[in-house]
Amino acid sequence: MPSASSRANRGWWDGNADDYQVEHGGFLRDSGFVWGPEGLDEADAGLLGEVGGRRVLEIGCGAAQCARWLVTRGAEVAAFDISHRQLRHSQRIDLDSGVRVPVVQADAEALPFAGGCFDVVCSAYGALPFVADPLAVFREVGRVLRPGGRFVFSVSHPVRWAFPDDPGQRGLTSDRSYFDRSPYEERDEHGELTYVEHHHTMADWVNLLAASGLTITGLLEPEWPEGHGRVWGGWSPLRGRHLPGTAIFSCANT
């Protein structure tokens, strides 16, 4: 049975997918692999290695912009998202671009794929910030990855949780404990959960990956690049000069 977090976030993303794609679609591009608001592009970073001829799974694909880029690089790709509306946008882009991505609606805590069937699993802010049990996701990743396979994912940098989600000066002063793991929640007038993100410290992420059997091979904290003026929620050039906004973990299935 889906968790309360899964149910809430499925509803939220179904209701907000249209606005999200209007606001951010140009930055993400119909076929492009952007790791986060800093604009780090996989075409430059090469964190996934050579993908041509590899079987690749994207977790929390949204409108599958990253997966579509992987298809253009010769990968055999599957992708999924919890939101049906986001996947409808993927279908729209398939028709517009002529590049088709096989997508399915699924929950990251219970992947509908056979064991050992992927060479690479990736996720750019997909699913992991929103799930109640990231260890379950990591174990599922380890199950579907072949031995020696690669897993790379990006999430909000844990240190950002100690600061207000404000792109201006207010966002430079910590107003809560980094060690407070209380999730960020939104509720409706009846008290029902409608949106949730979960906070894990850097040590939490490392220990969860270790407990899953995955091995960390790299950690990247992208710096905000010169000339990049886009504000996205709490991300901005001002904050990016002072605080890391994204953490990208590279792992191997050993």
PDB file of N, CA, C and O in Angstrom, residues 8-18 20-21 81-86 125 130 194-195:
ATOM      1  N   ALA A   8       0.106  11.711  -0.903  1.00  0.00           N
ATOM      2  CA  ALA A   8       0.051  13.171  -0.932  1.00  0.00           C
ATOM      3  C   ALA A   8       0.800  13.725  -2.137  1.00  0.00           C
ATOM      4  O   ALA A   8       0.289  14.602  -2.859  1.00  0.00           O
ATOM      5  N   ASN A   9       1.991  13.227  -2.374  1.00  0.00           N
ATOM      6  CA  ASN A   9       2.801  13.783  -3.457  1.00  0.00           C
ATOM      7  C   ASN A   9       2.280  13.403  -4.835  1.00  0.00           C
ATOM      8  O   ASN A   9       2.418  14.183  -5.787  1.00  0.00           O
ATOM      9  N   ARG A  10       1.647  12.232  -4.951  1.00  0.00           N
ATOM     10  CA  ARG A  10       1.011  11.907  -6.225  1.00  0.00           C
ATOM     11  C   ARG A  10      -0.064  12.942  -6.549  1.00  0.00           C
ATOM     12  O   ARG A  10      -0.134  13.466  -7.669  1.00  0.00           O
ATOM     13  N   GLY A  11      -0.898  13.257  -5.565  1.00  0.00           N
ATOM     14  CA  GLY A  11      -1.953  14.241  -5.786  1.00  0.00           C
ATOM     15  C   GLY A  11      -1.393  15.626  -6.067  1.00  0.00           C
ATOM     16  O   GLY A  11      -1.897  16.342  -6.946  1.00  0.00           O
ATOM     17  N   TRP A  12      -0.342  16.008  -5.334  1.00  0.00           N
ATOM     18  CA  TRP A  12       0.225  17.354  -5.524  1.00  0.00           C
ATOM     19  C   TRP A  12       0.816  17.501  -6.919  1.00  0.00           C
ATOM     20  O   TRP A  12       0.560  18.488  -7.606  1.00  0.00           O
ATOM     21  N   TRP A  13       1.602  16.514  -7.345  1.00  0.00           N
ATOM     22  CA  TRP A  13       2.231  16.622  -8.656  1.00  0.00           C
ATOM     23  C   TRP A  13       1.212  16.512  -9.788  1.00  0.00           C
ATOM     24  O   TRP A  13       1.364  17.176 -10.824  1.00  0.00           O
ATOM     25  N   ASP A  14       0.170  15.720  -9.605  1.00  0.00           N
ATOM     26  CA  ASP A  14      -0.884  15.686 -10.622  1.00  0.00           C
ATOM     27  C   ASP A  14      -1.536  17.052 -10.763  1.00  0.00           C
ATOM     28  O   ASP A  14      -1.876  17.488 -11.864  1.00  0.00           O
ATOM     29  N   GLY A  15      -1.696  17.749  -9.633  1.00  0.00           N
ATOM     30  CA  GLY A  15      -2.350  19.050  -9.664  1.00  0.00           C
ATOM     31  C   GLY A  15      -1.452  20.188 -10.108  1.00  0.00           C
ATOM     32  O   GLY A  15      -1.947  21.242 -10.530  1.00  0.00           O
ATOM     33  N   ASN A  16      -0.134  19.996 -10.016  1.00  0.00           N
ATOM     34  CA  ASN A  16       0.790  21.089 -10.307  1.00  0.00           C
ATOM     35  C   ASN A  16       1.724  20.829 -11.490  1.00  0.00           C
ATOM     36  O   ASN A  16       2.560  21.673 -11.812  1.00  0.00           O
ATOM     37  N   ALA A  17       1.563  19.685 -12.146  1.00  0.00           N
ATOM     38  CA  ALA A  17       2.456  19.336 -13.252  1.00  0.00           C
ATOM     39  C   ALA A  17       2.398  20.357 -14.383  1.00  0.00           C
ATOM     40  O   ALA A  17       3.442  20.708 -14.969  1.00  0.00           O
ATOM     41  N   ASP A  18       1.202  20.841 -14.714  1.00  0.00           N
ATOM     42  CA  ASP A  18       1.079  21.794 -15.822  1.00  0.00           C
ATOM     43  C   ASP A  18       1.866  23.061 -15.530  1.00  0.00           C
ATOM     44  O   ASP A  18       2.648  23.532 -16.372  1.00  0.00           O
ATOM     45  N   TYR A  20       4.274  23.470 -13.401  1.00  0.00           N
ATOM     46  CA  TYR A  20       5.696  23.158 -13.291  1.00  0.00           C
ATOM     47  C   TYR A  20       6.352  23.135 -14.671  1.00  0.00           C
ATOM     48  O   TYR A  20       7.435  23.710 -14.873  1.00  0.00           O
ATOM     49  N   GLN A  21       5.699  22.488 -15.624  1.00  0.00           N
ATOM     50  CA  GLN A  21       6.284  22.382 -16.958  1.00  0.00           C
ATOM     51  C   GLN A  21       6.299  23.733 -17.670  1.00  0.00           C
ATOM     52  O   GLN A  21       7.238  24.043 -18.418  1.00  0.00           O
ATOM     53  N   ASP A  81       7.358   7.668 -13.114  1.00  0.00           N
ATOM     54  CA  ASP A  81       7.039   8.743 -12.188  1.00  0.00           C
ATOM     55  C   ASP A  81       5.771   8.364 -11.446  1.00  0.00           C
ATOM     56  O   ASP A  81       4.947   7.578 -11.950  1.00  0.00           O
ATOM     57  N   ILE A  82       5.596   8.943 -10.261  1.00  0.00           N
ATOM     58  CA  ILE A  82       4.399   8.661  -9.478  1.00  0.00           C
ATOM     59  C   ILE A  82       3.194   9.435  -9.996  1.00  0.00           C
ATOM     60  O   ILE A  82       2.051   9.074  -9.736  1.00  0.00           O
ATOM     61  N   SER A  83       3.457  10.498 -10.782  1.00  0.00           N
ATOM     62  CA  SER A  83       2.398  11.388 -11.243  1.00  0.00           C
ATOM     63  C   SER A  83       1.953  11.059 -12.664  1.00  0.00           C
ATOM     64  O   SER A  83       2.737  11.140 -13.617  1.00  0.00           O
ATOM     65  N   HIS A  84       0.682  10.726 -12.818  1.00  0.00           N
ATOM     66  CA  HIS A  84       0.137  10.458 -14.145  1.00  0.00           C
ATOM     67  C   HIS A  84       0.173  11.705 -15.016  1.00  0.00           C
ATOM     68  O   HIS A  84       0.459  11.626 -16.221  1.00  0.00           O
ATOM     69  N   ARG A  85      -0.083  12.857 -14.426  1.00  0.00           N
ATOM     70  CA  ARG A  85      -0.103  14.089 -15.205  1.00  0.00           C
ATOM     71  C   ARG A  85       1.288  14.434 -15.738  1.00  0.00           C
ATOM     72  O   ARG A  85       1.418  14.904 -16.876  1.00  0.00           O
ATOM     73  N   GLN A  86       2.319  14.197 -14.952  1.00  0.00           N
ATOM     74  CA  GLN A  86       3.668  14.418 -15.465  1.00  0.00           C
ATOM     75  C   GLN A  86       3.946  13.504 -16.663  1.00  0.00           C
ATOM     76  O   GLN A  86       4.560  13.914 -17.651  1.00  0.00           O
ATOM     77  N   TYR A 125      16.669  14.834  -8.848  1.00  0.00           N
ATOM     78  CA  TYR A 125      15.637  15.349  -7.946  1.00  0.00           C
ATOM     79  C   TYR A 125      14.334  14.556  -8.047  1.00  0.00           C
ATOM     80  O   TYR A 125      13.271  15.048  -7.689  1.00  0.00           O
ATOM     81  N   PHE A 130      11.102  13.035  -1.663  1.00  0.00           N
ATOM     82  CA  PHE A 130       9.694  12.983  -1.297  1.00  0.00           C
ATOM     83  C   PHE A 130       9.265  11.679  -0.626  1.00  0.00           C
ATOM     84  O   PHE A 130       8.165  11.600  -0.090  1.00  0.00           O
ATOM     85  N   THR A 194      -1.092  17.048   1.985  1.00  0.00           N
ATOM     86  CA  THR A 194      -1.184  17.279   0.540  1.00  0.00           C
ATOM     87  C   THR A 194       0.181  17.371  -0.137  1.00  0.00           C
ATOM     88  O   THR A 194       0.260  17.307  -1.363  1.00  0.00           O
ATOM     89  N   TYR A 195       1.236  17.550   0.636  1.00  0.00           N
ATOM     90  CA  TYR A 195       2.594  17.640   0.078  1.00  0.00           C
ATOM     91  C   TYR A 195       3.580  17.406   1.209  1.00  0.00           C
ATOM     92  O   TYR A 195       3.352  17.853   2.335  1.00  0.00           O
TER      93      TYR A 195
END
